[in-house]
Coordinates of C-alpha atoms in Angstrom, one line a residue:
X1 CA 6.2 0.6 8.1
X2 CA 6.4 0.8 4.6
X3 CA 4.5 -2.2 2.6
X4 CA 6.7 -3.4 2.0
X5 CA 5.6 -4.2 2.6
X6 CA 4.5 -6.8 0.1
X7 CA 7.4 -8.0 -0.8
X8 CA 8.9 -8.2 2.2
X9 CA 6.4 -10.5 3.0
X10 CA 7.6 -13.2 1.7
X11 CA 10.3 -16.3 1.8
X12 CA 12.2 -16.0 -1.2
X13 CA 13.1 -19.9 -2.9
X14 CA 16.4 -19.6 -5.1
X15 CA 17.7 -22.8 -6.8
X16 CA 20.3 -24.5 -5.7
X17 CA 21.6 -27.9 -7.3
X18 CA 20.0 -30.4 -6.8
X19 CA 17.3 -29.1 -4.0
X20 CA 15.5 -25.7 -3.7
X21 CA 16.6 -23.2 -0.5
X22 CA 13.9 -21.4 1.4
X23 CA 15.7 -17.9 2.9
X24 CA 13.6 -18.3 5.5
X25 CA 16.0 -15.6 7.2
X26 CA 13.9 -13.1 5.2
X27 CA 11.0 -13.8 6.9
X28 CA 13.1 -13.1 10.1
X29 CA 14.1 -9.4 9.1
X30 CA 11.1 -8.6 8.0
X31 CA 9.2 -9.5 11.6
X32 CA 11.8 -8.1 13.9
X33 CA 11.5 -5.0 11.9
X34 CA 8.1 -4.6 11.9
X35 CA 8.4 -5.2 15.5
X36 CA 10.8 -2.0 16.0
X37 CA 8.6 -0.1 13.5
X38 CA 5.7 -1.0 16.2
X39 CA 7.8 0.1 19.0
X40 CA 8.7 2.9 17.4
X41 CA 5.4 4.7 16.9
X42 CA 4.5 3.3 20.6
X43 CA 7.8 5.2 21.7
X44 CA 5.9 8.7 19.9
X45 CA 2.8 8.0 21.7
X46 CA 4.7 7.9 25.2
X47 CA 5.0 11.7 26.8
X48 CA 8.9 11.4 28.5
X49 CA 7.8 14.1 31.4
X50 CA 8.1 12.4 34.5
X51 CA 9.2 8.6 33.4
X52 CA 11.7 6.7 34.8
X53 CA 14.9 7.9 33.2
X54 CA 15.9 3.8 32.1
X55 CA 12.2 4.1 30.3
X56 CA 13.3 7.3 28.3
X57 CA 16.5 5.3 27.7
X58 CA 14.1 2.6 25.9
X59 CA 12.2 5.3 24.2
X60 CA 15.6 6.7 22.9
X61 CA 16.0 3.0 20.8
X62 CA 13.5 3.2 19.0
X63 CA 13.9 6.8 17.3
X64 CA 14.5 5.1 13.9
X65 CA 11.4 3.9 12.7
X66 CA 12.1 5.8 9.2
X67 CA 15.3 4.0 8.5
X68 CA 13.4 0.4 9.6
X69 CA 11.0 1.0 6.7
X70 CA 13.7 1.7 4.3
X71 CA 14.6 -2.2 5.3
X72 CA 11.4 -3.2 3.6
X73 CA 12.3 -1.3 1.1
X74 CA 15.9 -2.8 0.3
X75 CA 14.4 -6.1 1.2
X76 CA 11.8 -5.6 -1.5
X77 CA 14.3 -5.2 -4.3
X78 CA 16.3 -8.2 -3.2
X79 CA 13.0 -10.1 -3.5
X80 CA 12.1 -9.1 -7.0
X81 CA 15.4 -9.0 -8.5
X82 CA 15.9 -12.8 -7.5
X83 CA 13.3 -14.2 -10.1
X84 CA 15.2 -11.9 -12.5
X85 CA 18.5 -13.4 -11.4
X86 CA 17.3 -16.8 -12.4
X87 CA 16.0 -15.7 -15.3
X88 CA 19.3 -13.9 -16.5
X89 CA 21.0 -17.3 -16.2
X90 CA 18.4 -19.0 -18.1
X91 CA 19.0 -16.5 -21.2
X92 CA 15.7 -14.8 -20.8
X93 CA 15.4 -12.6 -23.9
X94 CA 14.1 -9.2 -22.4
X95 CA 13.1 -7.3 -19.1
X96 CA 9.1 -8.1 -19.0
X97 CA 10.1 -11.2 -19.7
X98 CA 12.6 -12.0 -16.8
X99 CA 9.4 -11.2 -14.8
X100 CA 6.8 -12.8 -16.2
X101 CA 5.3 -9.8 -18.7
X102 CA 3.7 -6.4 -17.0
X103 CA 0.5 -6.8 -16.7
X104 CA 1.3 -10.2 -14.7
X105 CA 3.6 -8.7 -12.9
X106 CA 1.5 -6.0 -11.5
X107 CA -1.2 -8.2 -10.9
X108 CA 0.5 -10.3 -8.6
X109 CA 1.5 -6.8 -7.0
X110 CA -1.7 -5.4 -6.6
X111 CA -2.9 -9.0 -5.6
X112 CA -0.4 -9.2 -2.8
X113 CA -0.3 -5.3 -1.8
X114 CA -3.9 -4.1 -2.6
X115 CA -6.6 -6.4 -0.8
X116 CA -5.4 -5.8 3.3
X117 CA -4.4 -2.2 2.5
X118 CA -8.0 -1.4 1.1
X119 CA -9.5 -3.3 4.1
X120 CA -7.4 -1.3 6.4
X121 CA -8.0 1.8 5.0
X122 CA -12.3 0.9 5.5
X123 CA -11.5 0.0 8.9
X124 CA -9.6 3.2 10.0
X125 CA -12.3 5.1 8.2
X126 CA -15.6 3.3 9.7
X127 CA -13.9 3.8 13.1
X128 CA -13.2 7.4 12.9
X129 CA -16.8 8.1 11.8
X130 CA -17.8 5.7 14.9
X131 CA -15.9 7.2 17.4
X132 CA -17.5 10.1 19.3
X133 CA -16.1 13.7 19.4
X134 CA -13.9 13.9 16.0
X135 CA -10.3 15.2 15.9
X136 CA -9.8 15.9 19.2
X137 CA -6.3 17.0 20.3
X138 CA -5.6 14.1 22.3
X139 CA -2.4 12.2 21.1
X140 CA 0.5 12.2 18.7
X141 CA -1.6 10.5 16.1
X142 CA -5.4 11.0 16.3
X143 CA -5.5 14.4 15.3
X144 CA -3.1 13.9 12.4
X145 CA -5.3 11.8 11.2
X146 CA -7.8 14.0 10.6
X147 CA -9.3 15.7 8.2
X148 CA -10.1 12.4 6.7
X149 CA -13.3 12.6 5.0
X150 CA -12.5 15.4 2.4
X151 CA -12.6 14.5 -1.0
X152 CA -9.1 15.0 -1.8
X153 CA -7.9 12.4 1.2
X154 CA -9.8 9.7 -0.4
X155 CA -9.5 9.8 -3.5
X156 CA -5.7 9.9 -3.1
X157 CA -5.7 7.2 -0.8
X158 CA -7.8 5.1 -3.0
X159 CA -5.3 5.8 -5.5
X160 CA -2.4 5.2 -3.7
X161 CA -0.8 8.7 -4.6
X162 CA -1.7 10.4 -1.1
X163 CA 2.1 11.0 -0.6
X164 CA 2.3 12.9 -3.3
X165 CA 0.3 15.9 -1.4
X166 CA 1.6 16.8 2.1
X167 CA -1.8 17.5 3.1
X168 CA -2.5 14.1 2.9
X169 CA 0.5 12.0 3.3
X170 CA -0.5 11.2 6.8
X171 CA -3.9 11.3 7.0
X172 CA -6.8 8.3 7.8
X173 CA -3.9 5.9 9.0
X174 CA -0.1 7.7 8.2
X175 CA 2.5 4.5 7.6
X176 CA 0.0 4.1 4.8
X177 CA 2.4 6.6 2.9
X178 CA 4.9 4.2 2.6
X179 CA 2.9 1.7 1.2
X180 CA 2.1 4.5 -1.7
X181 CA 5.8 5.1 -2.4
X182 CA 6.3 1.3 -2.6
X183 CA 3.4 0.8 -4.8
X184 CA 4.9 3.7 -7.3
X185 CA 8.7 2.1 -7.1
X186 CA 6.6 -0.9 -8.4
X187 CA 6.3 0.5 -11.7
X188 CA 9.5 2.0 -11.6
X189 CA 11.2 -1.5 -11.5
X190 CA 10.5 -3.0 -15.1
X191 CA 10.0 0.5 -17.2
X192 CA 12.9 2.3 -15.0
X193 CA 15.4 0.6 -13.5
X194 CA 15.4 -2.7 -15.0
X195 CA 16.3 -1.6 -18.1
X196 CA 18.9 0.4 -16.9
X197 CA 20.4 -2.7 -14.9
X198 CA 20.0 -4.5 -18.3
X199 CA 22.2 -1.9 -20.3
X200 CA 24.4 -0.6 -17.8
X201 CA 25.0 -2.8 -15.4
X202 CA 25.3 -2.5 -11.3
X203 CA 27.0 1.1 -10.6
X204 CA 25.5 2.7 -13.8
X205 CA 21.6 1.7 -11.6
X206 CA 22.3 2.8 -8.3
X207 CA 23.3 5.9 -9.7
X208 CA 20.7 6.8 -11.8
X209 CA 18.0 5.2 -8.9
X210 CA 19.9 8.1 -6.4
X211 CA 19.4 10.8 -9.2
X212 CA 15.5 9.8 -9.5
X213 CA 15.3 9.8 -6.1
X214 CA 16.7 13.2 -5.4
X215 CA 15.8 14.8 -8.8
X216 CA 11.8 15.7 -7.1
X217 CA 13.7 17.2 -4.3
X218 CA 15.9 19.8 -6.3
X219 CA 14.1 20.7 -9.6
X220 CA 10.3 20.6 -7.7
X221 CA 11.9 21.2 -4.0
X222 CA 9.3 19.1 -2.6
X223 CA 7.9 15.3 -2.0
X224 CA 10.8 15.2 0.3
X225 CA 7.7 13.9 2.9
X226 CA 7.5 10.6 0.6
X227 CA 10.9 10.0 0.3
X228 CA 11.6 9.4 -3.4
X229 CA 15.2 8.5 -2.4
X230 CA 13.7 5.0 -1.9
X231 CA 13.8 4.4 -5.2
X232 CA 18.0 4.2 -4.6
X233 CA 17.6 1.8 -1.7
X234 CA 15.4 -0.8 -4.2
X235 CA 17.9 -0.6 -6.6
X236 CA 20.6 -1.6 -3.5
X237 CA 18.1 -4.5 -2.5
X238 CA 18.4 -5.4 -6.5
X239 CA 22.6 -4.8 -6.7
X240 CA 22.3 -7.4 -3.5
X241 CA 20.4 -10.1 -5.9
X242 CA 22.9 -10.1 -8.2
X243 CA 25.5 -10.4 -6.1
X244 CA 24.4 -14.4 -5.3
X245 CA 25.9 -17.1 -6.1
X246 CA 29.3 -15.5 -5.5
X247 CA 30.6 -17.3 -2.6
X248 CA 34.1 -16.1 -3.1
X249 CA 32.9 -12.6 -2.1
X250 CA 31.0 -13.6 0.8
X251 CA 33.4 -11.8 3.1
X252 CA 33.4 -8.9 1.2
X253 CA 29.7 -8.3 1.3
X254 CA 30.3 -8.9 5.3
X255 CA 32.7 -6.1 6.0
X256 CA 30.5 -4.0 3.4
X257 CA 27.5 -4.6 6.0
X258 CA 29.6 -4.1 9.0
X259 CA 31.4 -0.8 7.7
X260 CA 28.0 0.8 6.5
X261 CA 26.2 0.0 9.7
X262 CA 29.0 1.7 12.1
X263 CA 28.5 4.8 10.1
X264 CA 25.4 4.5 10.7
X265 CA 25.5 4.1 14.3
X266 CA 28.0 6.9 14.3
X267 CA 25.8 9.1 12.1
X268 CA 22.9 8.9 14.8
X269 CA 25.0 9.5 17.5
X270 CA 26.6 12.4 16.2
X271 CA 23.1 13.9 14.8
X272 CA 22.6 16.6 17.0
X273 CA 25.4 18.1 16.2
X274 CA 25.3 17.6 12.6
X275 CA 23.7 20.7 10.5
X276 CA 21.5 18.7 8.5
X277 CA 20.0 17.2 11.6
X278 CA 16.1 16.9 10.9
X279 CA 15.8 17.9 7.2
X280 CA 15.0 15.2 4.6
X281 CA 19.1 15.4 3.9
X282 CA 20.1 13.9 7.2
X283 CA 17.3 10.5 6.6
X284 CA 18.1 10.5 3.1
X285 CA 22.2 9.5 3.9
X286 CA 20.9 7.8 6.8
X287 CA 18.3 5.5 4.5
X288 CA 21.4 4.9 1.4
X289 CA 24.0 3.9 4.4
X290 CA 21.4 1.4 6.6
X291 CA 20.2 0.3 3.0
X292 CA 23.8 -0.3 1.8
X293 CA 24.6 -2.6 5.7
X294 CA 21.4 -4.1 4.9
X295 CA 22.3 -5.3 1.2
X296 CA 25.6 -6.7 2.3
X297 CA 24.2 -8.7 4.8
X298 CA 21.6 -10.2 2.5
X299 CA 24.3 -11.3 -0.1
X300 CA 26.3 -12.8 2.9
X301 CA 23.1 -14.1 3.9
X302 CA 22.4 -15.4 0.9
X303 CA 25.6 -17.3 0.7
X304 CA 25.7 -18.6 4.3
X305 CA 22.3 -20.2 3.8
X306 CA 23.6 -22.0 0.9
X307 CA 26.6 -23.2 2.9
X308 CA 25.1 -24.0 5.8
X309 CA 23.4 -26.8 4.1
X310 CA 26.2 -28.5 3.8
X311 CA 27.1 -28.0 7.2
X312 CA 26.5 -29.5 10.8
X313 CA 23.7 -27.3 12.7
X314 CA 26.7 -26.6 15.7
X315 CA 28.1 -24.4 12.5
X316 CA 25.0 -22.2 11.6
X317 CA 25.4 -18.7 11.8
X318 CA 24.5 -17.3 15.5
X319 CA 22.1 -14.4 13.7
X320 CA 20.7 -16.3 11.5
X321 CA 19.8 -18.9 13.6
X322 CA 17.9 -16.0 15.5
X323 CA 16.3 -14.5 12.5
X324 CA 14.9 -18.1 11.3
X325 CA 13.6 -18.8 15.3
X326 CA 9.8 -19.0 15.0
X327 CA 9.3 -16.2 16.4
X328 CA 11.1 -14.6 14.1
X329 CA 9.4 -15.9 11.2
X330 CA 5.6 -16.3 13.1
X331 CA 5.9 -12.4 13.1
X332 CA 7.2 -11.9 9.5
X333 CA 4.4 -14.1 7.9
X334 CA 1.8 -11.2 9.1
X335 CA 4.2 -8.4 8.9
X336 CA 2.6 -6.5 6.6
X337 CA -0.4 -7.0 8.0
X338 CA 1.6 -5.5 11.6
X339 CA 2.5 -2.9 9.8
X340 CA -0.9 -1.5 8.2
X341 CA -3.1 -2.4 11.5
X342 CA -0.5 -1.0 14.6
X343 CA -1.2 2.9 14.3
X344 CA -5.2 2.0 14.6
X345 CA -4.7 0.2 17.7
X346 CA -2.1 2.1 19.2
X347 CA -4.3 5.4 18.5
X348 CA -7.7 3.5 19.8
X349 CA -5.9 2.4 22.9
X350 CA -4.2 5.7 23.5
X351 CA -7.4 7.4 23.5
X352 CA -8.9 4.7 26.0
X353 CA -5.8 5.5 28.1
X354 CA -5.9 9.1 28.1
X355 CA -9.3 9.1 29.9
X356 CA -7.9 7.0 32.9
X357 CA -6.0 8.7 35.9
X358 CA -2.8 7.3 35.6
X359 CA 0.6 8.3 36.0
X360 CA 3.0 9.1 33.5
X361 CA 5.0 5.8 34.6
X362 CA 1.9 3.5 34.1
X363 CA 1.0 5.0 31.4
X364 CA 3.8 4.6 30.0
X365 CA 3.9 1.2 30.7
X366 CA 0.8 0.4 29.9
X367 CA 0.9 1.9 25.9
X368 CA 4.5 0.0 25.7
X369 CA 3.1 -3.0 26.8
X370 CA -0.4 -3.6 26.1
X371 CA 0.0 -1.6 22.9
X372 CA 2.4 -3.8 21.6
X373 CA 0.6 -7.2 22.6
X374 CA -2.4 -6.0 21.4
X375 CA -1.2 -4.4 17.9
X376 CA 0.0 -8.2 17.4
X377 CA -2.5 -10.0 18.2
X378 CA -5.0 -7.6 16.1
X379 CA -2.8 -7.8 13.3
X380 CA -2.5 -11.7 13.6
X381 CA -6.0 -12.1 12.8
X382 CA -6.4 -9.2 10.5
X383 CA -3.8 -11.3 8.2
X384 CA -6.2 -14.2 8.4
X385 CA -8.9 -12.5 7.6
X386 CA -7.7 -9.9 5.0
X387 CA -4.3 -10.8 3.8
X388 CA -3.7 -15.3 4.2
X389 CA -7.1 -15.5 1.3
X390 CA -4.6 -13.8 -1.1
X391 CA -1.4 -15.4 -1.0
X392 CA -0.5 -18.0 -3.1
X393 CA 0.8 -21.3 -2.3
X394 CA 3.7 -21.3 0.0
X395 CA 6.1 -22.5 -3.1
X396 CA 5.2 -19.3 -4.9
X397 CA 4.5 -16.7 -2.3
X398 CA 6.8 -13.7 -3.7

């Protein structure tokens, strides 16, 4: 959960005559799915021998942790298309331009992204050299994590290309490897795809975003561990940009979400019976169809919040009156933060856990539920300490 995750991390301001709107519903996403991401991973640490069959019912829900971080994803690309948007309608004369020039432009990324990720990475490192006995096989994750002090893991973590290498995509602390494939899309975005958008227009970008995505996977016939195809699902988050301001198509982007997410829903039901299941071809169509329900809803989103404005409170949107509750939002201000810190508690409380008699109920139990408080409330003041000192003002937090 992946970072996303920068980006995501944000409320996005668009202007709106005469008075700016916050989509503070974007905050919302963002924290309920880093929330499932959380669950997710807890749901890999739980051993379904011997539960309660309405627990392995719950673990069963939370199988898509993949396709939640390809929300971030999409949700990024809506987030930095926007300032382009604006800029587009103001006449801006070129691409670097729209976004403030390059080297700007990655210095506000590396500003936003780099700082918690580096003190995350320290952390996870200090405690695996503190903790006694090495990479013992106990969990899902502590082993994986290991080796971690060889000089290749480092250095590509340091980097940010360790998903480049299977070896050490999921090493030290592994949703880090999303965070690297972000990162990368990064500079895709002005140099690539931008461009492209600039030239070609809509269609002609998200299909040349789905060829770089898969071209790794059929002229190399690898990386399919980093999953390049993200590159298609920020160029959906950017198609979704564009599409605002259009309120005459506001249904449109609706039934587009709705459609896309029942095949979705279909396409995981029907998985195990499906001959692509597990290969990097079944989460590839899963990602572009969740990423395509995902930026229909944000350009209905986008034009309900405007509306709304207008409108009595008794008329706001039922979901996005949910995904704007505080504790929506409270939980997408530090979900980045969420994200990098989870796997480190989860994996330090798992190996507490293991040492304790317990059955595989209360075990169980007690990773779903103390893991959970405990990875946000870690997280909570892991984003004060190494992620609030970074941001910008609330008026320009993206």
């Amino acid at each position: 959960m992946t970072s996303v995750l920068a980006e995501v991390g944000k409320i996005v301001e668009v202007r709106a005559a005469p008075r700016r709107i916050r989509f503070e519903h974007l905050d919302g996403i963002r924290g309920m799915t880093s929330l499932y991401v959380v669950l997710a991973h807890v749901g890999i640490l739980i051993d379904r021998d011997g539960v309660w069959p309405w627990l392995k019912w719950v673990i069963d829900l939370t199988r898509g942790g993949h396709t939640a971080v390809s929300i971030f994803i999409v949700l990024s690309g809506y987030c930095l298309m926007m300032p382009v948007i604006r800029s587009r309608n103001s006449n801006s004369p070129s691409n670097l331009d729209s976004i403030g020039g390059f080297l700007p432009y990655i210095g506000r990324r590396a500003r936003r992204i780099l700082p918690p990720y580096y003190a995350i990475l320290i952390l996870c490192l200090l405690v695996m050299a503190l903790v006694p006995g090495g990479p013992r096989p106990v969990g899902n994750w502590w082993s994986t994590m290991w080796p971690a002090f060889t000089k290749g893991v480092l250095i590509s973590h340091f980097l940010l290309v360790h998903n480049l290498n299977e070896g050490w995509v999921y090493k030290i602390d592994a949703p880090m490897w999303s965070v690297a494939t972000e990162w990368q899309i990064y500079f895709l975005f002005p140099l690539v795809l931008l461009p492209i958008f600039r030239k070609l227009g809509v269609a002609p970008l998200i299909v040349c975003s789905i060829a770089i995505g898969l071209a790794p996977l059929y002229f190399f016939r690898r990386f399919e561990w980093a999953s390049p195809w993200f590159s298609a699902l920020f160029a959906i988050g950017m198609a979704s940009a564009v599409g605002f301001g259009r309120r005459d198509r506001r249904r449109g982007y609706l039934a587009i979400a709705a459609s896309f997410a029942v095949i979705a829903a279909a396409l995981t039901i029907c998985e195990g019976r499906l001959s692509i299941r597990g290969s990097w071809k079944f989460q590839f169509v899963m990602d572009l169809v969740s990423g395509g329900a995902v930026g229909g809803f944000l350009a209905w989103a986008a034009e309900r919040v405007m509306l709304e404005t207008t409108l009595p409170a008794r008329f706001r949107s039922p979901i996005l009156l949910f995904l704007t509750s505080r504790i929506a939002t409270w939980l997408g201000m530090f979900s980045y933060s969420l994200y990098l810190t989870h796997a480190l508690v989860l994996v330090v409380l798992n190996l507490i856990i293991s040492k304790l008699l317990l059955n595989p109920n209360a075990r169980a139990l007690g990773i779903l539920g103390l893991g959970t408080f405990l990875s946000i409330g870690f997280a909570f003041l892991f984003y004060l300490a190494a992620e609030k000192p970074f941001l910008r003002q609330q008026g320009n937090r993206n």
